[in-house]
mmCIF file of C-alpha atoms and ligand atoms in Angstrom:
data_model
loop_
_atom_site.group_PDB
_atom_site.id
_atom_site.type_symbol
_atom_site.label_atom_id
_atom_site.label_comp_id
_atom_site.label_asym_id
_atom_site.label_seq_id
_atom_site.Cartn_x
_atom_site.Cartn_y
_atom_site.Cartn_z
ATOM 1 C CA MET R 12 63.376 148.473 55.700
ATOM 2 C CA LYS R 13 63.595 145.074 53.997
ATOM 3 C CA LYS R 14 63.057 145.454 50.234
ATOM 4 C CA LEU R 15 61.897 142.410 48.320
ATOM 5 C CA SER R 16 61.408 142.156 44.578
ATOM 6 C CA ILE R 17 58.819 139.649 43.428
ATOM 7 C CA ALA R 18 58.215 138.431 39.886
ATOM 8 C CA VAL R 19 54.498 137.796 39.430
ATOM 9 C CA ILE R 20 53.207 135.313 36.834
ATOM 10 C CA PRO R 21 49.409 134.992 37.056
ATOM 11 C CA GLY R 22 49.508 132.480 34.170
ATOM 12 C CA ASP R 23 46.301 130.884 32.950
ATOM 13 C CA GLY R 24 42.703 130.438 34.068
ATOM 14 C CA ILE R 25 41.949 131.171 37.703
ATOM 15 C CA GLY R 26 45.607 132.098 38.213
ATOM 16 C CA ARG R 27 44.461 135.431 36.779
ATOM 17 C CA GLU R 28 41.745 135.712 39.412
ATOM 18 C CA VAL R 29 43.509 134.520 42.555
ATOM 19 C CA VAL R 30 46.867 136.212 41.963
ATOM 20 C CA PRO R 31 45.637 139.851 41.720
ATOM 21 C CA VAL R 32 43.590 139.567 44.932
ATOM 22 C CA SER R 33 46.512 137.903 46.721
ATOM 23 C CA LEU R 34 48.730 140.824 45.741
ATOM 24 C CA ASP R 35 46.175 143.096 47.422
ATOM 25 C CA VAL R 36 46.534 140.995 50.569
ATOM 26 C CA LEU R 37 50.323 141.288 50.402
ATOM 27 C CA ARG R 38 49.999 145.056 49.908
ATOM 28 C CA ALA R 39 47.767 145.249 52.987
ATOM 29 C CA ILE R 40 50.424 143.395 54.967
ATOM 30 C CA GLU R 41 53.085 145.758 53.696
ATOM 31 C CA GLU R 42 50.947 148.701 54.790
ATOM 32 C CA VAL R 43 50.446 147.535 58.377
ATOM 33 C CA HIS R 44 53.891 146.069 58.853
ATOM 34 C CA GLY R 45 55.944 149.005 57.686
ATOM 35 C CA GLY R 46 59.204 147.047 57.868
ATOM 36 C CA ILE R 47 58.983 145.398 54.463
ATOM 37 C CA LYS R 48 58.686 146.844 50.994
ATOM 38 C CA LEU R 49 57.358 144.502 48.331
ATOM 39 C CA GLU R 50 57.997 145.373 44.700
ATOM 40 C CA PHE R 51 55.902 143.421 42.209
ATOM 41 C CA THR R 52 56.737 143.048 38.517
ATOM 42 C CA GLU R 53 54.152 141.210 36.457
ATOM 43 C CA PHE R 54 54.844 138.964 33.469
ATOM 44 C CA PRO R 55 52.118 137.866 31.001
ATOM 45 C CA TRP R 56 53.672 134.443 30.320
ATOM 46 C CA SER R 57 50.858 131.986 29.731
ATOM 47 C CA SER R 58 49.195 129.797 27.119
ATOM 48 C CA GLU R 59 47.878 132.925 25.377
ATOM 49 C CA TYR R 60 51.407 134.286 25.287
ATOM 50 C CA TYR R 61 52.396 131.014 23.602
ATOM 51 C CA LEU R 62 49.770 131.428 20.891
ATOM 52 C CA GLU R 63 51.142 134.859 20.112
ATOM 53 C CA HIS R 64 54.871 134.143 20.414
ATOM 54 C CA GLY R 65 55.263 130.409 19.882
ATOM 55 C CA LYS R 66 56.868 130.017 23.309
ATOM 56 C CA MET R 67 55.734 130.189 26.917
ATOM 57 C CA MET R 68 58.261 132.856 27.851
ATOM 58 C CA PRO R 69 60.893 134.914 26.013
ATOM 59 C CA ASP R 70 64.293 133.325 25.372
ATOM 60 C CA ASP R 71 65.822 135.456 28.117
ATOM 61 C CA GLY R 72 62.888 134.813 30.478
ATOM 62 C CA LEU R 73 64.916 132.856 33.014
ATOM 63 C CA GLN R 74 67.626 135.505 32.981
ATOM 64 C CA THR R 75 64.968 138.113 33.726
ATOM 65 C CA LEU R 76 63.518 136.087 36.594
ATOM 66 C CA GLN R 77 66.913 135.383 38.101
ATOM 67 C CA GLY R 78 67.224 138.923 39.426
ATOM 68 C CA PHE R 79 64.147 138.645 41.656
ATOM 69 C CA ASP R 80 63.979 137.607 45.304
ATOM 70 C CA ALA R 81 61.048 135.283 44.611
ATOM 71 C CA ILE R 82 58.520 134.243 41.983
ATOM 72 C CA PHE R 83 54.803 134.300 42.778
ATOM 73 C CA LEU R 84 52.900 132.169 40.288
ATOM 74 C CA GLY R 85 49.205 131.373 39.823
ATOM 75 C CA ALA R 86 48.710 128.408 37.535
ATOM 76 C CA ILE R 87 49.713 127.345 34.062
ATOM 77 C CA GLY R 88 47.654 125.315 31.627
ATOM 78 C CA ASN R 89 44.948 125.870 29.080
ATOM 79 C CA PRO R 90 44.714 122.531 27.297
ATOM 80 C CA GLN R 91 42.215 123.957 24.790
ATOM 81 C CA LEU R 92 44.900 126.305 23.494
ATOM 82 C CA VAL R 93 48.184 124.463 24.143
ATOM 83 C CA PRO R 94 48.878 120.815 25.048
ATOM 84 C CA ASP R 95 49.698 120.600 28.762
ATOM 85 C CA HIS R 96 53.109 118.990 28.339
ATOM 86 C CA ILE R 97 54.165 121.904 26.107
ATOM 87 C CA SER R 98 52.860 124.695 28.357
ATOM 88 C CA LEU R 99 54.021 123.128 31.629
ATOM 89 C CA TRP R 100 57.451 122.033 30.446
ATOM 90 C CA GLY R 101 57.894 125.424 28.766
ATOM 91 C CA LEU R 102 57.327 127.432 31.933
ATOM 92 C CA LEU R 103 56.480 125.865 35.288
ATOM 93 C CA ILE R 104 58.686 122.787 35.121
ATOM 94 C CA LYS R 105 61.376 124.738 33.287
ATOM 95 C CA ILE R 106 61.598 127.245 36.133
ATOM 96 C CA ARG R 107 61.582 124.505 38.800
ATOM 97 C CA ARG R 108 64.407 122.685 36.989
ATOM 98 C CA GLU R 109 66.610 125.534 35.821
ATOM 99 C CA PHE R 110 66.340 127.375 39.122
ATOM 100 C CA GLU R 111 67.169 124.205 41.036
ATOM 101 C CA GLN R 112 63.975 124.381 43.075
ATOM 102 C CA VAL R 113 64.663 120.865 44.199
ATOM 103 C CA ILE R 114 62.158 120.643 47.052
ATOM 104 C CA ASN R 115 58.432 121.274 46.987
ATOM 105 C CA ILE R 116 56.805 121.669 50.386
ATOM 106 C CA ARG R 117 53.058 121.299 50.682
ATOM 107 C CA PRO R 118 51.282 121.463 54.046
ATOM 108 C CA ALA R 119 47.768 120.241 54.779
ATOM 109 C CA LYS R 120 45.931 120.822 58.037
ATOM 110 C CA LEU R 121 42.456 121.139 59.393
ATOM 111 C CA ILE R 122 41.315 124.756 59.068
ATOM 112 C CA THR R 123 38.754 126.303 61.398
ATOM 113 C CA GLY R 124 35.509 126.937 59.567
ATOM 114 C CA ILE R 125 36.253 124.595 56.683
ATOM 115 C CA GLN R 126 34.432 121.297 56.758
ATOM 116 C CA SER R 127 36.672 118.354 55.942
ATOM 117 C CA PRO R 128 34.862 115.664 53.938
ATOM 118 C CA LEU R 129 36.207 113.159 56.493
ATOM 119 C CA VAL R 130 33.799 112.067 59.201
ATOM 120 C CA ASN R 131 36.449 112.107 61.889
ATOM 121 C CA PRO R 132 39.431 114.125 60.634
ATOM 122 C CA LYS R 133 40.812 114.751 64.155
ATOM 123 C CA ASP R 134 43.249 117.650 64.157
ATOM 124 C CA PHE R 135 45.562 116.593 61.341
ATOM 125 C CA ASP R 136 48.531 118.780 60.491
ATOM 126 C CA LEU R 137 50.989 117.312 58.015
ATOM 127 C CA ILE R 138 53.469 118.453 55.425
ATOM 128 C CA VAL R 139 54.564 116.663 52.293
ATOM 129 C CA VAL R 140 58.166 117.118 51.181
ATOM 130 C CA ARG R 141 58.027 116.392 47.479
ATOM 131 C CA GLU R 142 61.230 115.729 45.541
ATOM 132 C CA ASN R 143 60.920 118.376 42.829
ATOM 133 C CA SER R 144 63.693 117.903 40.311
ATOM 134 C CA GLU R 145 63.713 114.338 39.030
ATOM 135 C CA GLY R 146 61.932 111.034 39.689
ATOM 136 C CA GLU R 147 59.040 110.180 37.426
ATOM 137 C CA TYR R 148 59.139 113.649 35.823
ATOM 138 C CA SER R 149 61.826 113.243 33.193
ATOM 139 C CA GLU R 150 62.192 113.835 29.495
ATOM 140 C CA ILE R 151 64.353 110.721 29.205
ATOM 141 C CA GLY R 152 62.708 108.230 26.898
ATOM 142 C CA GLY R 153 61.050 108.369 23.541
ATOM 143 C CA ARG R 154 58.610 106.937 21.095
ATOM 144 C CA ILE R 155 59.110 104.821 18.041
ATOM 145 C CA HIS R 156 56.814 103.399 15.366
ATOM 146 C CA ARG R 157 53.141 104.112 14.991
ATOM 147 C CA GLY R 158 50.143 101.850 15.242
ATOM 148 C CA GLU R 159 50.413 98.231 16.231
ATOM 149 C CA ASP R 160 54.180 98.312 16.844
ATOM 150 C CA GLU R 161 54.118 101.604 18.702
ATOM 151 C CA ILE R 162 56.378 101.925 21.779
ATOM 152 C CA ALA R 163 56.577 104.694 24.358
ATOM 153 C CA ILE R 164 59.381 104.584 26.923
ATOM 154 C CA GLN R 165 59.412 106.884 29.928
ATOM 155 C CA ASN R 166 62.348 106.636 32.297
ATOM 156 C CA ALA R 167 62.260 107.677 35.927
ATOM 157 C CA ILE R 168 65.458 109.127 37.372
ATOM 158 C CA PHE R 169 66.481 108.671 40.988
ATOM 159 C CA THR R 170 69.917 110.071 41.840
ATOM 160 C CA ARG R 171 71.632 109.593 45.174
ATOM 161 C CA LYS R 172 72.015 113.353 45.460
ATOM 162 C CA GLY R 173 68.351 114.098 44.770
ATOM 163 C CA THR R 174 67.003 111.293 46.929
ATOM 164 C CA GLU R 175 69.211 112.027 49.948
ATOM 165 C CA ARG R 176 68.531 115.742 49.630
ATOM 166 C CA ALA R 177 64.756 115.331 49.791
ATOM 167 C CA MET R 178 65.022 112.935 52.729
ATOM 168 C CA ARG R 179 67.429 115.131 54.689
ATOM 169 C CA TYR R 180 65.142 118.106 54.116
ATOM 170 C CA ALA R 181 62.256 116.076 55.528
ATOM 171 C CA PHE R 182 64.245 115.030 58.620
ATOM 172 C CA GLU R 183 65.435 118.583 59.285
ATOM 173 C CA LEU R 184 61.876 119.836 58.961
ATOM 174 C CA ALA R 185 60.596 117.121 61.307
ATOM 175 C CA ARG R 186 63.096 118.324 63.928
ATOM 176 C CA LYS R 187 61.215 121.624 63.991
ATOM 177 C CA ARG R 188 57.853 119.852 64.165
ATOM 178 C CA ARG R 189 56.659 116.646 65.813
ATOM 179 C CA LYS R 190 59.777 114.615 64.984
ATOM 180 C CA HIS R 191 58.251 112.030 62.706
ATOM 181 C CA VAL R 192 59.006 111.231 59.062
ATOM 182 C CA THR R 193 57.046 108.862 56.832
ATOM 183 C CA SER R 194 58.568 107.611 53.603
ATOM 184 C CA ALA R 195 56.245 107.083 50.638
ATOM 185 C CA THR R 196 57.462 104.037 48.776
ATOM 186 C CA LYS R 197 56.284 101.421 46.309
ATOM 187 C CA SER R 198 59.124 98.940 46.560
ATOM 188 C CA ASN R 199 56.775 96.010 46.176
ATOM 189 C CA GLY R 200 55.856 96.872 42.613
ATOM 190 C CA ILE R 201 58.527 99.172 41.215
ATOM 191 C CA PHE R 202 61.593 97.024 40.811
ATOM 192 C CA HIS R 203 64.619 99.343 40.777
ATOM 193 C CA SER R 204 63.929 102.881 41.929
ATOM 194 C CA MET R 205 61.767 102.189 44.963
ATOM 195 C CA PRO R 206 63.960 99.533 46.626
ATOM 196 C CA TYR R 207 66.724 102.101 46.087
ATOM 197 C CA TRP R 208 64.538 104.798 47.685
ATOM 198 C CA ASP R 209 64.005 102.511 50.720
ATOM 199 C CA GLU R 210 67.724 101.808 50.973
ATOM 200 C CA VAL R 211 68.606 105.507 50.983
ATOM 201 C CA PHE R 212 65.853 106.212 53.524
ATOM 202 C CA LYS R 213 67.320 103.575 55.841
ATOM 203 C CA GLU R 214 70.768 105.137 55.518
ATOM 204 C CA VAL R 215 69.646 108.736 56.006
ATOM 205 C CA LYS R 216 67.510 107.953 59.047
ATOM 206 C CA GLN R 217 70.612 106.649 60.841
ATOM 207 C CA GLU R 218 71.778 110.277 60.985
ATOM 208 C CA TYR R 219 68.568 111.319 62.749
ATOM 209 C CA SER R 220 68.172 109.024 65.729
ATOM 210 C CA ASP R 221 65.943 111.623 67.416
ATOM 211 C CA ILE R 222 63.321 111.278 64.661
ATOM 212 C CA GLU R 223 60.795 108.458 64.495
ATOM 213 C CA THR R 224 60.085 106.984 61.100
ATOM 214 C CA ALA R 225 57.570 104.935 59.187
ATOM 215 C CA SER R 226 57.461 103.665 55.650
ATOM 216 C CA PHE R 227 54.263 102.911 53.747
ATOM 217 C CA HIS R 228 53.588 101.908 50.198
ATOM 218 C CA ILE R 229 51.948 104.810 48.421
ATOM 219 C CA ASP R 230 48.669 102.934 47.899
ATOM 220 C CA ALA R 231 48.202 102.230 51.615
ATOM 221 C CA LEU R 232 49.544 105.673 52.516
ATOM 222 C CA SER R 233 46.914 107.306 50.301
ATOM 223 C CA ALA R 234 44.210 105.361 52.103
ATOM 224 C CA PHE R 235 45.647 106.457 55.480
ATOM 225 C CA PHE R 236 45.354 110.080 54.311
ATOM 226 C CA VAL R 237 41.625 109.422 54.280
ATOM 227 C CA THR R 238 41.241 107.126 57.281
ATOM 228 C CA ARG R 239 43.841 108.535 59.729
ATOM 229 C CA PRO R 240 45.602 111.681 58.473
ATOM 230 C CA HIS R 241 46.408 112.716 62.069
ATOM 231 C CA ILE R 242 49.137 110.045 62.286
ATOM 232 C CA PHE R 243 51.348 111.985 59.861
ATOM 233 C CA ASP R 244 53.831 114.733 60.554
ATOM 234 C CA VAL R 245 56.334 115.000 57.654
ATOM 235 C CA ILE R 246 56.011 112.773 54.606
ATOM 236 C CA VAL R 247 58.811 112.466 52.075
ATOM 237 C CA ALA R 248 57.780 111.423 48.587
ATOM 238 C CA SER R 249 59.058 111.194 45.044
ATOM 239 C CA ASN R 250 57.952 113.797 42.528
ATOM 240 C CA LEU R 251 54.846 111.975 41.267
ATOM 241 C CA PHE R 252 53.793 110.412 44.560
ATOM 242 C CA GLY R 253 54.133 113.827 46.211
ATOM 243 C CA ASP R 254 52.065 115.407 43.456
ATOM 244 C CA ILE R 255 49.189 112.990 43.885
ATOM 245 C CA LEU R 256 49.301 112.958 47.687
ATOM 246 C CA THR R 257 49.033 116.733 47.859
ATOM 247 C CA ASP R 258 45.845 116.988 45.797
ATOM 248 C CA LEU R 259 44.511 114.468 48.293
ATOM 249 C CA GLY R 260 45.886 116.649 51.093
ATOM 250 C CA GLY R 261 43.863 119.535 49.665
ATOM 251 C CA ALA R 262 40.781 117.361 49.374
ATOM 252 C CA ILE R 263 40.839 116.239 53.015
ATOM 253 C CA MET R 264 41.208 119.866 54.111
ATOM 254 C CA GLY R 265 37.971 120.551 52.267
ATOM 255 C CA SER R 266 39.138 121.812 48.862
ATOM 256 C CA ILE R 267 42.152 121.747 46.627
ATOM 257 C CA GLY R 268 41.498 125.476 46.313
ATOM 258 C CA ILE R 269 43.042 126.143 49.717
ATOM 259 C CA ALA R 270 46.220 124.034 49.416
ATOM 260 C CA PRO R 271 49.495 126.023 49.326
ATOM 261 C CA ALA R 272 52.960 125.099 48.072
ATOM 262 C CA ALA R 273 56.516 126.356 47.806
ATOM 263 C CA ASN R 274 59.235 125.349 45.339
ATOM 264 C CA ILE R 275 62.430 125.857 47.265
ATOM 265 C CA ASN R 276 65.873 126.610 45.880
ATOM 266 C CA LEU R 277 68.311 125.408 48.533
ATOM 267 C CA ASN R 278 71.641 126.702 47.249
ATOM 268 C CA GLY R 279 70.702 130.387 47.094
ATOM 269 C CA LYS R 280 71.718 130.681 43.445
ATOM 270 C CA TYR R 281 68.217 131.289 42.158
ATOM 271 C CA PRO R 282 64.890 132.539 43.492
ATOM 272 C CA SER R 283 62.344 130.141 44.974
ATOM 273 C CA MET R 284 58.848 130.010 43.492
ATOM 274 C CA PHE R 285 55.530 130.129 45.307
ATOM 275 C CA GLU R 286 52.438 128.654 43.621
ATOM 276 C CA PRO R 287 49.453 126.843 45.067
ATOM 277 C CA VAL R 288 48.817 123.126 44.574
ATOM 278 C CA HIS R 289 45.802 123.644 42.319
ATOM 279 C CA GLY R 290 45.822 124.310 38.602
ATOM 280 C CA SER R 291 44.068 126.790 36.329
ATOM 281 C CA ALA R 292 40.603 125.261 36.898
ATOM 282 C CA PRO R 293 39.167 125.956 33.432
ATOM 283 C CA ASP R 294 35.802 124.618 34.623
ATOM 284 C CA ILE R 295 35.240 127.623 36.911
ATOM 285 C CA TYR R 296 37.419 130.263 35.275
ATOM 286 C CA GLY R 297 35.630 133.544 34.585
ATOM 287 C CA GLN R 298 32.947 133.120 37.245
ATOM 288 C CA GLY R 299 34.849 134.971 39.956
ATOM 289 C CA VAL R 300 34.298 132.134 42.429
ATOM 290 C CA ALA R 301 37.778 130.564 42.621
ATOM 291 C CA ASN R 302 38.934 130.123 46.189
ATOM 292 C CA PRO R 303 41.819 132.566 46.755
ATOM 293 C CA ILE R 304 42.969 130.897 49.986
ATOM 294 C CA GLY R 305 45.429 128.498 48.307
ATOM 295 C CA GLN R 306 47.166 131.440 46.671
ATOM 296 C CA ILE R 307 47.031 133.594 49.815
ATOM 297 C CA TRP R 308 48.349 130.775 52.032
ATOM 298 C CA THR R 309 51.101 130.378 49.416
ATOM 299 C CA ALA R 310 51.903 134.068 50.008
ATOM 300 C CA LYS R 311 52.226 133.158 53.695
ATOM 301 C CA MET R 312 54.815 130.528 52.737
ATOM 302 C CA MET R 313 56.667 133.218 50.788
ATOM 303 C CA LEU R 314 56.689 135.448 53.882
ATOM 304 C CA ASP R 315 58.040 132.513 55.934
ATOM 305 C CA HIS R 316 60.753 132.077 53.317
ATOM 306 C CA PHE R 317 61.704 135.743 53.647
ATOM 307 C CA GLY R 318 62.218 135.224 57.389
ATOM 308 C CA GLU R 319 58.858 136.798 58.287
ATOM 309 C CA ALA R 320 57.340 133.742 59.941
ATOM 310 C CA GLU R 321 55.470 135.780 62.546
ATOM 311 C CA LEU R 322 53.810 137.823 59.832
ATOM 312 C CA GLY R 323 53.052 134.612 57.962
ATOM 313 C CA GLN R 324 51.381 133.117 61.033
ATOM 314 C CA GLN R 325 49.294 136.272 61.466
ATOM 315 C CA LEU R 326 48.125 135.947 57.887
ATOM 316 C CA LEU R 327 47.105 132.311 58.398
ATOM 317 C CA ASN R 328 45.266 133.318 61.582
ATOM 318 C CA VAL R 329 43.335 135.950 59.651
ATOM 319 C CA ILE R 330 42.462 133.427 56.935
ATOM 320 C CA GLU R 331 41.097 131.092 59.631
ATOM 321 C CA GLN R 332 39.074 133.885 61.263
ATOM 322 C CA VAL R 333 37.477 134.705 57.936
ATOM 323 C CA THR R 334 36.546 131.081 57.188
ATOM 324 C CA ALA R 335 35.366 130.573 60.775
ATOM 325 C CA ASP R 336 32.988 133.513 60.280
ATOM 326 C CA GLY R 337 31.548 131.839 57.195
ATOM 327 C CA MET R 338 32.976 134.105 54.487
ATOM 328 C CA LYS R 339 33.731 131.344 51.995
ATOM 329 C CA THR R 340 33.715 130.552 48.275
ATOM 330 C CA PRO R 341 31.328 127.862 46.911
ATOM 331 C CA ASP R 342 33.945 125.059 46.825
ATOM 332 C CA ILE R 343 33.937 125.106 50.641
ATOM 333 C CA GLY R 344 30.226 125.607 51.014
ATOM 334 C CA GLY R 345 29.934 129.395 50.936
ATOM 335 C CA LYS R 346 28.452 131.976 48.607
ATOM 336 C CA ALA R 347 31.220 134.581 48.557
ATOM 337 C CA SER R 348 33.266 135.540 45.518
ATOM 338 C CA THR R 349 37.043 135.428 45.153
ATOM 339 C CA ARG R 350 37.153 139.195 45.587
ATOM 340 C CA GLU R 351 34.879 139.258 48.653
ATOM 341 C CA VAL R 352 36.982 136.709 50.531
ATOM 342 C CA ALA R 353 40.223 138.508 49.718
ATOM 343 C CA ASP R 354 38.750 141.928 50.586
ATOM 344 C CA GLU R 355 37.632 140.618 53.961
ATOM 345 C CA ILE R 356 41.126 139.239 54.611
ATOM 346 C CA CYS R 357 42.601 142.642 53.646
ATOM 347 C CA ARG R 358 40.145 144.501 55.882
ATOM 348 C CA ARG R 359 41.056 142.367 58.889
ATOM 349 C CA ILE R 360 44.774 142.676 58.232
ATOM 350 C CA LYS R 361 44.434 146.460 58.148
ATOM 351 C CA SER R 362 42.638 146.442 61.493
ATOM 352 C CA LEU R 363 45.275 144.273 63.210
HETATM 353 P P1 NAD M 145 42.819 121.897 38.776
HETATM 354 O O1 NAD M 145 43.520 121.931 40.061
HETATM 355 O O2 NAD M 145 42.952 123.103 37.925
HETATM 356 O O3 NAD M 145 41.257 121.631 39.014
HETATM 357 C C1 NAD M 145 40.755 120.459 39.638
HETATM 358 C C2 NAD M 145 39.367 120.746 40.260
HETATM 359 O O4 NAD M 145 39.557 121.572 41.420
HETATM 360 C C3 NAD M 145 38.437 121.504 39.333
HETATM 361 O O5 NAD M 145 37.132 121.061 39.519
HETATM 362 C C4 NAD M 145 38.566 122.942 39.789
HETATM 363 O O6 NAD M 145 37.438 123.749 39.560
HETATM 364 C C5 NAD M 145 38.833 122.784 41.284
HETATM 365 N N1 NAD M 145 39.664 123.894 41.796
HETATM 366 C C6 NAD M 145 40.995 124.059 41.599
HETATM 367 N N2 NAD M 145 41.412 125.192 42.173
HETATM 368 C C7 NAD M 145 40.336 125.746 42.754
HETATM 369 C C8 NAD M 145 40.141 126.937 43.506
HETATM 370 N N3 NAD M 145 41.137 127.784 43.800
HETATM 371 N N4 NAD M 145 38.879 127.208 43.949
HETATM 372 C C9 NAD M 145 37.862 126.372 43.689
HETATM 373 N N5 NAD M 145 37.992 125.236 42.988
HETATM 374 C C10 NAD M 145 39.215 124.925 42.514
HETATM 375 O O7 NAD M 145 43.327 120.599 38.011
HETATM 376 P P2 NAD M 145 43.068 120.095 36.506
HETATM 377 O O8 NAD M 145 41.652 120.363 36.130
HETATM 378 O O9 NAD M 145 43.594 118.756 36.445
HETATM 379 O O10 NAD M 145 43.989 121.010 35.613
HETATM 380 C C11 NAD M 145 43.570 122.172 34.900
HETATM 381 C C12 NAD M 145 44.782 122.774 34.211
HETATM 382 O O11 NAD M 145 45.722 123.248 35.175
HETATM 383 C C13 NAD M 145 45.564 121.782 33.359
HETATM 384 O O12 NAD M 145 46.065 122.487 32.252
HETATM 385 C C14 NAD M 145 46.677 121.326 34.257
HETATM 386 O O13 NAD M 145 47.793 120.827 33.581
HETATM 387 C C15 NAD M 145 47.001 122.610 34.966
HETATM 388 N N6 NAD M 145 47.643 122.495 36.277
HETATM 389 C C16 NAD M 145 48.566 123.443 36.565
HETATM 390 C C17 NAD M 145 49.147 123.484 37.804
HETATM 391 C C18 NAD M 145 50.149 124.550 38.107
HETATM 392 O O14 NAD M 145 50.366 125.440 37.306
HETATM 393 N N7 NAD M 145 50.777 124.534 39.250
HETATM 394 C C19 NAD M 145 48.784 122.548 38.772
HETATM 395 C C20 NAD M 145 47.818 121.579 38.449
HETATM 396 C C21 NAD M 145 47.247 121.569 37.198
HETATM 397 C C1 IPM M 146 51.495 120.527 40.498
HETATM 398 C C2 IPM M 146 51.014 120.249 39.096
HETATM 399 C C3 IPM M 146 52.199 120.049 38.151
HETATM 400 C C4 IPM M 146 53.035 118.892 38.670
HETATM 401 C C5 IPM M 146 51.776 119.781 36.707
HETATM 402 C C6 IPM M 146 50.884 120.864 36.188
HETATM 403 C C7 IPM M 146 52.947 119.554 35.807
HETATM 404 O O1 IPM M 146 50.147 119.160 39.083
HETATM 405 O O2 IPM M 146 52.283 121.469 40.697
HETATM 406 O O3 IPM M 146 51.066 119.821 41.414
HETATM 407 O O4 IPM M 146 52.656 117.731 38.497
HETATM 408 O O5 IPM M 146 54.083 119.156 39.262
HETATM 409 MN MN1 MN M 147 49.561 118.491 41.049
#
């Protein structure tokens, strides 16, 4: 029996709706599988927690999380209560950084039963490897003066280690897929970091002569996501480019509500964290209509990470059967609630 301990942080907004139902799905899997035991421990860390305690998590929060095999997170952010840069840097980004979750993988593919907004989406199936520890997301910089003389400086950080690591991860992943890597660059407009990014990409690709490559500026690449997403296999992108591309990845699948993600720790020192691409969706929170598929597909990525890829594939198959049969939330054209979709997924898992 494989025992796995999972720290659960529902967080804010619809995180509190999609996480509980996804835990039910994981419990259903545990029930039918028999070979794994999942132990969930929930933490209330959120914007509301901040209002009460003046911080997003306790001072020893990271120490607490460190003992778990994985972290399963919903979404963080309630800008009405706490400014986003405080809540996100106090929890989500803090965990990604401190736990050296240096890679963020985010797949996007055509799902049976979900209408892509594209007229001719073909059968696209891509995965974005997002550098997750540096790049445009840095606290290096500052502000001086106020008013007319005001200056804000934000520095982007590209290290050789971080850049090579993301690219190598992409090439290794491509070896297990269709053997193609696209680099997302912007070396025509960004003077230092992106020519450097291109240079490193050129070097790293020499080590992978079996893999075909392409390099597109992020503006053109974004347009290709809309006009010809089927040409992509693995895409390697900086932190910000990867962030933006993967909301678009969700959109071309039919909804950001179905897009999954995994923050991967590569050195085994800390747990990895599994959270969908979407945020806390304050505009629909409380209505019970949030699409749980992003969170449930994220659970599939957690199963893959635990070496249970077959189980993960079964879960994705069940998700696709449910959408193919029309049991869908409103964002993808259905009338079902969060709970109804998840219950149907549970029911089908139990009858496997
Ligand atoms: P968002 O992803 O929360 O919402 C964007 C749009 O997509 C909204 O119209 C929303 O209703 C819809 N949507 C998102 N998830 C959905 C789902 N599961 N089902 C149906 N519709 C869904 O992005 P935002 O509005 O820019 O951000 C809201 C808050 O979430 C902010 O505080 C932001 O900083 C935060 N955020 C957090 C994370 C995270 O914790 N990983 C990610 C993105 C945004
Ligand atoms: C994501 C989110 C976060 C990011 C925000 C909330 C800081 O948009 O995970 O995609 O940009 O990494
Ligand atoms: Mn994002």
